[in-house]
């Protein structure tokens, strides 16, 4: 049996919307509300956000399984939603999302600085997402135009299943030639991000302020008092810790000290 890994970190795997781009994770929400409205069903922002982090077809299915949404669908269609409905809404969502995703592609403050610092430390930069490959082609190009190009981009369609399964992280590791998983840090803003990292055996860092759970723009966050922001973030932090995150931070800008702490823990023999 090999000894527990005690060397340096080798890679950071970042989520996209709510973590590196699209502060507040608005792009998917607008699209989900739109595609359900096309089917005669009104859903709330909270209902659209609830399954965030999942592969988008699974996300739509999860929305339809919410009791209030299922009841609204039955009123509109005289039946419960089925897989054909989910497939149609998914295809609609891909079309709409491709058209608008570049409008929500602004990098979250601190992303370029932190990625540069990571690379200076010798870390590779991977990424996972709930978006499809066709949407990611647009988003990756928009991010590259702002200076952000991760070493690997893995979508749910590249692997047997998306989050919470660990396969996208494994595929990142293969593409970047990185192992063991104890040398990898997963960063994201949703519970499925956390589950993905834990299932893969990585360290997990959850971001709260820029992500889906808070769901506010950078301008809206800036307008809050420190006490107001703390009150909003406290239950989100509790949720992320309860889900198993090893660290909880406000945004990617706060990541470097966490990486230093993880390396100290590795050197002392700790594992994720």
PDB file of C-alpha atoms in Angstrom:
ATOM      1  CA  UNK A   1       0.000   0.000   0.000  1.00  0.00           C
ATOM      2  CA  UNK A   2       1.397   3.402  -1.017  1.00  0.00           C
ATOM      3  CA  UNK A   3       1.917   6.190   1.481  1.00  0.00           C
ATOM      4  CA  UNK A   4      -0.585   9.084   1.586  1.00  0.00           C
ATOM      5  CA  UNK A   5       0.397  11.863  -0.818  1.00  0.00           C
ATOM      6  CA  UNK A   6       2.276  14.681   0.929  1.00  0.00           C
ATOM      7  CA  UNK A   7       3.641  16.643  -2.028  1.00  0.00           C
ATOM      8  CA  UNK A   8       2.567  19.948  -3.576  1.00  0.00           C
ATOM      9  CA  UNK A   9      -0.724  20.771  -5.221  1.00  0.00           C
ATOM     10  CA  UNK A  10      -0.744  20.131  -8.956  1.00  0.00           C
ATOM     11  CA  UNK A  11      -4.034  21.476 -10.300  1.00  0.00           C
ATOM     12  CA  UNK A  12      -7.060  23.626  -9.609  1.00  0.00           C
ATOM     13  CA  UNK A  13     -10.302  22.725 -11.381  1.00  0.00           C
ATOM     14  CA  UNK A  14     -12.695  25.653 -11.655  1.00  0.00           C
ATOM     15  CA  UNK A  15     -16.403  25.848 -12.334  1.00  0.00           C
ATOM     16  CA  UNK A  16     -17.573  28.465 -14.843  1.00  0.00           C
ATOM     17  CA  UNK A  17     -20.813  30.414 -14.197  1.00  0.00           C
ATOM     18  CA  UNK A  18     -20.796  31.907 -10.705  1.00  0.00           C
ATOM     19  CA  UNK A  19     -17.142  31.026 -10.118  1.00  0.00           C
ATOM     20  CA  UNK A  20     -15.012  32.453 -12.946  1.00  0.00           C
ATOM     21  CA  UNK A  21     -17.621  34.173 -15.149  1.00  0.00           C
ATOM     22  CA  UNK A  22     -21.176  35.516 -14.823  1.00  0.00           C
ATOM     23  CA  UNK A  23     -21.188  36.970 -11.302  1.00  0.00           C
ATOM     24  CA  UNK A  24     -24.422  35.831  -9.658  1.00  0.00           C
ATOM     25  CA  UNK A  25     -24.941  33.056 -12.223  1.00  0.00           C
ATOM     26  CA  UNK A  26     -27.653  34.827 -14.218  1.00  0.00           C
ATOM     27  CA  UNK A  27     -27.349  33.321 -17.715  1.00  0.00           C
ATOM     28  CA  UNK A  28     -28.847  29.881 -16.961  1.00  0.00           C
ATOM     29  CA  UNK A  29     -31.648  31.330 -14.832  1.00  0.00           C
ATOM     30  CA  UNK A  30     -32.989  33.611 -17.559  1.00  0.00           C
ATOM     31  CA  UNK A  31     -32.925  30.751 -20.051  1.00  0.00           C
ATOM     32  CA  UNK A  32     -34.763  28.252 -17.823  1.00  0.00           C
ATOM     33  CA  UNK A  33     -37.498  30.770 -17.043  1.00  0.00           C
ATOM     34  CA  UNK A  34     -37.814  31.454 -20.780  1.00  0.00           C
ATOM     35  CA  UNK A  35     -38.113  27.817 -21.900  1.00  0.00           C
ATOM     36  CA  UNK A  36     -40.724  26.979 -19.264  1.00  0.00           C
ATOM     37  CA  UNK A  37     -42.703  30.086 -20.197  1.00  0.00           C
ATOM     38  CA  UNK A  38     -42.756  28.840 -23.798  1.00  0.00           C
ATOM     39  CA  UNK A  39     -44.557  25.763 -22.447  1.00  0.00           C
ATOM     40  CA  UNK A  40     -47.132  27.893 -20.649  1.00  0.00           C
ATOM     41  CA  UNK A  41     -45.594  27.394 -17.208  1.00  0.00           C
ATOM     42  CA  UNK A  42     -44.316  30.274 -15.103  1.00  0.00           C
ATOM     43  CA  UNK A  43     -41.436  29.417 -12.761  1.00  0.00           C
ATOM     44  CA  UNK A  44     -39.762  31.645 -10.203  1.00  0.00           C
ATOM     45  CA  UNK A  45     -36.114  32.626 -10.053  1.00  0.00           C
ATOM     46  CA  UNK A  46     -35.738  30.462  -6.938  1.00  0.00           C
ATOM     47  CA  UNK A  47     -37.256  27.461  -8.723  1.00  0.00           C
ATOM     48  CA  UNK A  48     -34.942  27.990 -11.698  1.00  0.00           C
ATOM     49  CA  UNK A  49     -31.878  28.282  -9.473  1.00  0.00           C
ATOM     50  CA  UNK A  50     -32.557  25.368  -7.110  1.00  0.00           C
ATOM     51  CA  UNK A  51     -30.869  22.535  -9.104  1.00  0.00           C
ATOM     52  CA  UNK A  52     -27.950  24.688 -10.322  1.00  0.00           C
ATOM     53  CA  UNK A  53     -24.721  22.823 -10.934  1.00  0.00           C
ATOM     54  CA  UNK A  54     -26.317  19.817 -12.597  1.00  0.00           C
ATOM     55  CA  UNK A  55     -26.028  19.000 -16.301  1.00  0.00           C
ATOM     56  CA  UNK A  56     -28.684  21.139 -17.960  1.00  0.00           C
ATOM     57  CA  UNK A  57     -31.061  18.362 -19.046  1.00  0.00           C
ATOM     58  CA  UNK A  58     -30.925  16.985 -15.504  1.00  0.00           C
ATOM     59  CA  UNK A  59     -31.461  20.547 -14.253  1.00  0.00           C
ATOM     60  CA  UNK A  60     -34.646  20.908 -16.307  1.00  0.00           C
ATOM     61  CA  UNK A  61     -35.871  17.519 -15.100  1.00  0.00           C
ATOM     62  CA  UNK A  62     -35.229  18.567 -11.496  1.00  0.00           C
ATOM     63  CA  UNK A  63     -37.244  21.758 -12.020  1.00  0.00           C
ATOM     64  CA  UNK A  64     -40.200  19.741 -13.332  1.00  0.00           C
ATOM     65  CA  UNK A  65     -40.026  17.522 -10.247  1.00  0.00           C
ATOM     66  CA  UNK A  66     -40.601  20.439  -7.888  1.00  0.00           C
ATOM     67  CA  UNK A  67     -44.207  19.999  -6.631  1.00  0.00           C
ATOM     68  CA  UNK A  68     -45.355  23.531  -7.475  1.00  0.00           C
ATOM     69  CA  UNK A  69     -43.887  23.350 -10.980  1.00  0.00           C
ATOM     70  CA  UNK A  70     -45.344  19.895 -11.614  1.00  0.00           C
ATOM     71  CA  UNK A  71     -48.764  21.139 -10.500  1.00  0.00           C
ATOM     72  CA  UNK A  72     -48.517  24.217 -12.742  1.00  0.00           C
ATOM     73  CA  UNK A  73     -47.542  21.995 -15.667  1.00  0.00           C
ATOM     74  CA  UNK A  74     -50.527  19.702 -15.018  1.00  0.00           C
ATOM     75  CA  UNK A  75     -52.854  22.709 -14.988  1.00  0.00           C
ATOM     76  CA  UNK A  76     -51.435  23.897 -18.306  1.00  0.00           C
ATOM     77  CA  UNK A  77     -51.239  20.511 -20.070  1.00  0.00           C
ATOM     78  CA  UNK A  78     -53.675  18.245 -18.167  1.00  0.00           C
ATOM     79  CA  UNK A  79     -50.813  15.819 -17.513  1.00  0.00           C
ATOM     80  CA  UNK A  80     -47.486  15.661 -15.718  1.00  0.00           C
ATOM     81  CA  UNK A  81     -44.301  16.536 -17.651  1.00  0.00           C
ATOM     82  CA  UNK A  82     -42.574  13.615 -19.374  1.00  0.00           C
ATOM     83  CA  UNK A  83     -39.163  12.929 -20.931  1.00  0.00           C
ATOM     84  CA  UNK A  84     -40.281  14.234 -24.331  1.00  0.00           C
ATOM     85  CA  UNK A  85     -41.158  17.550 -22.676  1.00  0.00           C
ATOM     86  CA  UNK A  86     -37.787  17.626 -20.945  1.00  0.00           C
ATOM     87  CA  UNK A  87     -35.961  16.870 -24.199  1.00  0.00           C
ATOM     88  CA  UNK A  88     -37.836  19.635 -26.028  1.00  0.00           C
ATOM     89  CA  UNK A  89     -37.108  22.189 -23.315  1.00  0.00           C
ATOM     90  CA  UNK A  90     -33.478  21.109 -23.211  1.00  0.00           C
ATOM     91  CA  UNK A  91     -33.084  21.610 -26.968  1.00  0.00           C
ATOM     92  CA  UNK A  92     -34.811  24.991 -26.681  1.00  0.00           C
ATOM     93  CA  UNK A  93     -32.508  25.923 -23.806  1.00  0.00           C
ATOM     94  CA  UNK A  94     -29.376  25.096 -25.813  1.00  0.00           C
ATOM     95  CA  UNK A  95     -30.539  27.317 -28.673  1.00  0.00           C
ATOM     96  CA  UNK A  96     -31.412  30.220 -26.384  1.00  0.00           C
ATOM     97  CA  UNK A  97     -28.320  29.800 -24.190  1.00  0.00           C
ATOM     98  CA  UNK A  98     -25.952  29.834 -27.172  1.00  0.00           C
ATOM     99  CA  UNK A  99     -27.504  33.113 -28.269  1.00  0.00           C
ATOM    100  CA  UNK A 100     -27.079  34.852 -24.910  1.00  0.00           C
ATOM    101  CA  UNK A 101     -24.178  33.195 -23.054  1.00  0.00           C
ATOM    102  CA  UNK A 102     -21.579  35.631 -24.401  1.00  0.00           C
ATOM    103  CA  UNK A 103     -23.605  38.467 -22.864  1.00  0.00           C
ATOM    104  CA  UNK A 104     -23.004  36.900 -19.426  1.00  0.00           C
ATOM    105  CA  UNK A 105     -19.339  35.989 -19.966  1.00  0.00           C
ATOM    106  CA  UNK A 106     -17.636  38.803 -18.066  1.00  0.00           C
ATOM    107  CA  UNK A 107     -14.881  37.433 -15.868  1.00  0.00           C
ATOM    108  CA  UNK A 108     -15.467  37.668 -12.138  1.00  0.00           C
ATOM    109  CA  UNK A 109     -13.030  40.076 -10.470  1.00  0.00           C
ATOM    110  CA  UNK A 110      -9.855  38.324  -9.389  1.00  0.00           C
ATOM    111  CA  UNK A 111     -10.067  35.464 -11.885  1.00  0.00           C
ATOM    112  CA  UNK A 112      -7.109  36.492 -14.048  1.00  0.00           C
ATOM    113  CA  UNK A 113      -4.938  37.412 -11.064  1.00  0.00           C
ATOM    114  CA  UNK A 114      -5.618  34.143  -9.272  1.00  0.00           C
ATOM    115  CA  UNK A 115      -5.118  32.015 -12.394  1.00  0.00           C
ATOM    116  CA  UNK A 116      -1.806  33.792 -13.011  1.00  0.00           C
ATOM    117  CA  UNK A 117      -0.738  33.150  -9.405  1.00  0.00           C
ATOM    118  CA  UNK A 118      -1.717  29.490  -9.717  1.00  0.00           C
ATOM    119  CA  UNK A 119       0.336  29.060 -12.848  1.00  0.00           C
ATOM    120  CA  UNK A 120       3.329  30.732 -11.211  1.00  0.00           C
ATOM    121  CA  UNK A 121       3.020  28.068  -8.506  1.00  0.00           C
ATOM    122  CA  UNK A 122       3.176  25.418 -11.214  1.00  0.00           C
ATOM    123  CA  UNK A 123      -0.506  24.515 -11.014  1.00  0.00           C
ATOM    124  CA  UNK A 124      -2.516  23.494 -14.036  1.00  0.00           C
ATOM    125  CA  UNK A 125      -5.978  24.986 -14.514  1.00  0.00           C
ATOM    126  CA  UNK A 126      -8.866  22.707 -15.394  1.00  0.00           C
ATOM    127  CA  UNK A 127     -12.597  23.344 -15.583  1.00  0.00           C
ATOM    128  CA  UNK A 128     -15.958  21.580 -15.395  1.00  0.00           C
ATOM    129  CA  UNK A 129     -19.431  22.833 -16.242  1.00  0.00           C
ATOM    130  CA  UNK A 130     -23.082  21.932 -16.570  1.00  0.00           C
ATOM    131  CA  UNK A 131     -23.220  23.552 -20.019  1.00  0.00           C
ATOM    132  CA  UNK A 132     -23.197  21.554 -23.258  1.00  0.00           C
ATOM    133  CA  UNK A 133     -20.216  21.554 -25.609  1.00  0.00           C
ATOM    134  CA  UNK A 134     -21.870  23.858 -28.152  1.00  0.00           C
ATOM    135  CA  UNK A 135     -22.542  26.471 -25.468  1.00  0.00           C
ATOM    136  CA  UNK A 136     -19.042  26.111 -24.061  1.00  0.00           C
ATOM    137  CA  UNK A 137     -17.513  26.828 -27.460  1.00  0.00           C
ATOM    138  CA  UNK A 138     -19.086  30.286 -27.267  1.00  0.00           C
ATOM    139  CA  UNK A 139     -18.238  30.832 -23.596  1.00  0.00           C
ATOM    140  CA  UNK A 140     -14.634  29.622 -23.900  1.00  0.00           C
ATOM    141  CA  UNK A 141     -14.044  32.015 -26.798  1.00  0.00           C
ATOM    142  CA  UNK A 142     -15.562  34.921 -24.851  1.00  0.00           C
ATOM    143  CA  UNK A 143     -13.391  34.136 -21.816  1.00  0.00           C
ATOM    144  CA  UNK A 144     -10.274  33.784 -23.972  1.00  0.00           C
ATOM    145  CA  UNK A 145     -10.896  37.244 -25.396  1.00  0.00           C
ATOM    146  CA  UNK A 146     -10.607  38.526 -21.805  1.00  0.00           C
ATOM    147  CA  UNK A 147      -7.407  36.561 -21.154  1.00  0.00           C
ATOM    148  CA  UNK A 148      -8.740  33.413 -19.458  1.00  0.00           C
ATOM    149  CA  UNK A 149      -8.031  30.051 -21.101  1.00  0.00           C
ATOM    150  CA  UNK A 150      -7.933  26.999 -18.816  1.00  0.00           C
ATOM    151  CA  UNK A 151      -5.770  24.029 -19.729  1.00  0.00           C
ATOM    152  CA  UNK A 152      -8.798  21.731 -19.895  1.00  0.00           C
ATOM    153  CA  UNK A 153     -12.522  22.253 -20.461  1.00  0.00           C
ATOM    154  CA  UNK A 154     -14.739  19.240 -19.798  1.00  0.00           C
ATOM    155  CA  UNK A 155     -18.511  19.101 -20.385  1.00  0.00           C
ATOM    156  CA  UNK A 156     -21.019  16.468 -19.242  1.00  0.00           C
ATOM    157  CA  UNK A 157     -21.221  15.132 -22.813  1.00  0.00           C
ATOM    158  CA  UNK A 158     -17.493  14.289 -22.676  1.00  0.00           C
ATOM    159  CA  UNK A 159     -18.021  11.722 -19.900  1.00  0.00           C
ATOM    160  CA  UNK A 160     -20.589   9.086 -18.828  1.00  0.00           C
ATOM    161  CA  UNK A 161     -22.419  11.511 -16.507  1.00  0.00           C
ATOM    162  CA  UNK A 162     -22.130  15.043 -15.153  1.00  0.00           C
ATOM    163  CA  UNK A 163     -22.250  16.215 -11.549  1.00  0.00           C
ATOM    164  CA  UNK A 164     -22.480  14.948  -8.880  1.00  0.00           C
ATOM    165  CA  UNK A 165     -20.515  12.115 -10.502  1.00  0.00           C
ATOM    166  CA  UNK A 166     -16.725  12.656 -10.506  1.00  0.00           C
ATOM    167  CA  UNK A 167     -16.071  11.868 -14.154  1.00  0.00           C
ATOM    168  CA  UNK A 168     -15.492  15.425 -15.405  1.00  0.00           C
ATOM    169  CA  UNK A 169     -12.769  15.850 -12.781  1.00  0.00           C
ATOM    170  CA  UNK A 170     -11.213  12.531 -13.782  1.00  0.00           C
ATOM    171  CA  UNK A 171     -11.231  13.609 -17.433  1.00  0.00           C
ATOM    172  CA  UNK A 172      -9.557  16.894 -16.470  1.00  0.00           C
ATOM    173  CA  UNK A 173      -6.871  14.926 -14.652  1.00  0.00           C
ATOM    174  CA  UNK A 174      -6.304  12.726 -17.698  1.00  0.00           C
ATOM    175  CA  UNK A 175      -6.096  15.674 -20.097  1.00  0.00           C
ATOM    176  CA  UNK A 176      -3.715  17.578 -17.813  1.00  0.00           C
ATOM    177  CA  UNK A 177      -1.753  14.454 -16.779  1.00  0.00           C
ATOM    178  CA  UNK A 178      -2.295  15.154 -13.084  1.00  0.00           C
ATOM    179  CA  UNK A 179      -2.555  12.768 -10.133  1.00  0.00           C
ATOM    180  CA  UNK A 180      -3.254  11.878  -7.347  1.00  0.00           C
ATOM    181  CA  UNK A 181      -6.615  13.434  -6.570  1.00  0.00           C
ATOM    182  CA  UNK A 182      -5.241  14.694  -3.248  1.00  0.00           C
ATOM    183  CA  UNK A 183      -3.114  17.087  -5.328  1.00  0.00           C
ATOM    184  CA  UNK A 184      -6.209  18.604  -6.947  1.00  0.00           C
ATOM    185  CA  UNK A 185      -8.542  21.365  -5.708  1.00  0.00           C
ATOM    186  CA  UNK A 186     -12.093  21.741  -7.040  1.00  0.00           C
ATOM    187  CA  UNK A 187     -13.660  25.218  -6.815  1.00  0.00           C
ATOM    188  CA  UNK A 188     -17.348  25.908  -7.454  1.00  0.00           C
ATOM    189  CA  UNK A 189     -20.463  27.697  -6.231  1.00  0.00           C
ATOM    190  CA  UNK A 190     -23.066  24.924  -5.909  1.00  0.00           C
ATOM    191  CA  UNK A 191     -23.708  21.793  -3.859  1.00  0.00           C
ATOM    192  CA  UNK A 192     -23.289  19.578  -6.973  1.00  0.00           C
ATOM    193  CA  UNK A 193     -19.830  21.171  -7.383  1.00  0.00           C
ATOM    194  CA  UNK A 194     -19.007  20.078  -3.847  1.00  0.00           C
ATOM    195  CA  UNK A 195     -20.362  16.575  -4.400  1.00  0.00           C
ATOM    196  CA  UNK A 196     -18.397  16.272  -7.643  1.00  0.00           C
ATOM    197  CA  UNK A 197     -15.162  17.111  -5.857  1.00  0.00           C
ATOM    198  CA  UNK A 198     -15.817  14.884  -2.861  1.00  0.00           C
ATOM    199  CA  UNK A 199     -16.743  11.965  -5.097  1.00  0.00           C
ATOM    200  CA  UNK A 200     -13.503  12.465  -7.035  1.00  0.00           C
ATOM    201  CA  UNK A 201     -11.411  12.634  -3.865  1.00  0.00           C
ATOM    202  CA  UNK A 202     -10.207  16.225  -4.297  1.00  0.00           C
ATOM    203  CA  UNK A 203     -10.064  19.148  -1.917  1.00  0.00           C
ATOM    204  CA  UNK A 204     -13.210  21.253  -2.310  1.00  0.00           C
ATOM    205  CA  UNK A 205     -13.532  25.027  -2.061  1.00  0.00           C
ATOM    206  CA  UNK A 206     -16.979  26.613  -2.271  1.00  0.00           C
ATOM    207  CA  UNK A 207     -17.580  30.234  -3.273  1.00  0.00           C
ATOM    208  CA  UNK A 208     -20.628  32.036  -1.898  1.00  0.00           C
ATOM    209  CA  UNK A 209     -20.647  35.722  -2.773  1.00  0.00           C
ATOM    210  CA  UNK A 210     -20.282  35.456  -6.560  1.00  0.00           C
ATOM    211  CA  UNK A 211     -22.390  32.342  -6.983  1.00  0.00           C
ATOM    212  CA  UNK A 212     -25.842  30.999  -7.629  1.00  0.00           C
ATOM    213  CA  UNK A 213     -27.013  30.712  -4.015  1.00  0.00           C
ATOM    214  CA  UNK A 214     -26.713  34.439  -3.320  1.00  0.00           C
ATOM    215  CA  UNK A 215     -27.730  35.230  -6.883  1.00  0.00           C
ATOM    216  CA  UNK A 216     -26.910  38.945  -6.809  1.00  0.00           C
ATOM    217  CA  UNK A 217     -24.920  41.003  -9.285  1.00  0.00           C
ATOM    218  CA  UNK A 218     -21.593  42.513  -8.279  1.00  0.00           C
ATOM    219  CA  UNK A 219     -23.267  45.935  -8.209  1.00  0.00           C
ATOM    220  CA  UNK A 220     -26.056  44.690  -5.935  1.00  0.00           C
ATOM    221  CA  UNK A 221     -23.507  43.114  -3.582  1.00  0.00           C
ATOM    222  CA  UNK A 222     -21.501  46.337  -3.489  1.00  0.00           C
ATOM    223  CA  UNK A 223     -24.639  48.239  -2.463  1.00  0.00           C
ATOM    224  CA  UNK A 224     -25.148  46.074   0.637  1.00  0.00           C
ATOM    225  CA  UNK A 225     -23.757  47.014   4.016  1.00  0.00           C
ATOM    226  CA  UNK A 226     -21.247  44.639   5.577  1.00  0.00           C
ATOM    227  CA  UNK A 227     -23.872  43.453   8.070  1.00  0.00           C
ATOM    228  CA  UNK A 228     -26.473  42.886   5.349  1.00  0.00           C
ATOM    229  CA  UNK A 229     -24.038  40.890   3.230  1.00  0.00           C
ATOM    230  CA  UNK A 230     -22.962  38.784   6.200  1.00  0.00           C
ATOM    231  CA  UNK A 231     -26.594  38.008   6.999  1.00  0.00           C
ATOM    232  CA  UNK A 232     -27.209  36.844   3.427  1.00  0.00           C
ATOM    233  CA  UNK A 233     -24.029  34.763   3.263  1.00  0.00           C
ATOM    234  CA  UNK A 234     -24.262  33.021   6.657  1.00  0.00           C
ATOM    235  CA  UNK A 235     -26.909  30.426   5.676  1.00  0.00           C
ATOM    236  CA  UNK A 236     -25.164  29.801   2.349  1.00  0.00           C
ATOM    237  CA  UNK A 237     -21.881  29.153   4.151  1.00  0.00           C
ATOM    238  CA  UNK A 238     -23.653  26.738   6.502  1.00  0.00           C
ATOM    239  CA  UNK A 239     -25.195  24.925   3.543  1.00  0.00           C
ATOM    240  CA  UNK A 240     -21.837  24.554   1.784  1.00  0.00           C
ATOM    241  CA  UNK A 241     -20.072  23.313   4.905  1.00  0.00           C
ATOM    242  CA  UNK A 242     -22.895  20.870   5.612  1.00  0.00           C
ATOM    243  CA  UNK A 243     -22.497  19.550   2.061  1.00  0.00           C
ATOM    244  CA  UNK A 244     -18.841  18.830   2.805  1.00  0.00           C
ATOM    245  CA  UNK A 245     -16.815  21.760   1.462  1.00  0.00           C
ATOM    246  CA  UNK A 246     -13.363  21.845   3.037  1.00  0.00           C
ATOM    247  CA  UNK A 247     -13.221  25.641   2.646  1.00  0.00           C
ATOM    248  CA  UNK A 248     -15.804  28.356   2.008  1.00  0.00           C
ATOM    249  CA  UNK A 249     -14.748  31.700   0.500  1.00  0.00           C
ATOM    250  CA  UNK A 250     -16.504  34.735  -0.937  1.00  0.00           C
ATOM    251  CA  UNK A 251     -15.119  34.539  -4.455  1.00  0.00           C
ATOM    252  CA  UNK A 252     -12.215  33.235  -6.496  1.00  0.00           C
ATOM    253  CA  UNK A 253     -10.265  36.337  -5.435  1.00  0.00           C
ATOM    254  CA  UNK A 254      -9.942  34.758  -1.971  1.00  0.00           C
ATOM    255  CA  UNK A 255      -8.448  31.473  -3.207  1.00  0.00           C
ATOM    256  CA  UNK A 256      -4.624  31.898  -2.891  1.00  0.00           C
ATOM    257  CA  UNK A 257      -4.399  31.706   0.938  1.00  0.00           C
ATOM    258  CA  UNK A 258      -6.581  28.589   0.841  1.00  0.00           C
ATOM    259  CA  UNK A 259      -4.179  26.893  -1.569  1.00  0.00           C
ATOM    260  CA  UNK A 260      -1.289  27.692   0.763  1.00  0.00           C
ATOM    261  CA  UNK A 261      -3.183  26.178   3.689  1.00  0.00           C
ATOM    262  CA  UNK A 262      -4.039  23.033   1.739  1.00  0.00           C
ATOM    263  CA  UNK A 263      -0.377  22.522   0.855  1.00  0.00           C
ATOM    264  CA  UNK A 264       0.574  22.833   4.524  1.00  0.00           C
ATOM    265  CA  UNK A 265      -2.028  20.221   5.400  1.00  0.00           C
ATOM    266  CA  UNK A 266      -0.753  17.900   2.682  1.00  0.00           C
ATOM    267  CA  UNK A 267       2.833  18.278   3.879  1.00  0.00           C
ATOM    268  CA  UNK A 268       1.698  17.359   7.399  1.00  0.00           C
ATOM    269  CA  UNK A 269       0.060  14.189   6.116  1.00  0.00           C
ATOM    270  CA  UNK A 270      -3.580  15.259   5.856  1.00  0.00           C
ATOM    271  CA  UNK A 271      -5.749  14.094   2.961  1.00  0.00           C
ATOM    272  CA  UNK A 272      -8.991  15.536   1.550  1.00  0.00           C
TER     273      UNK A 272
END
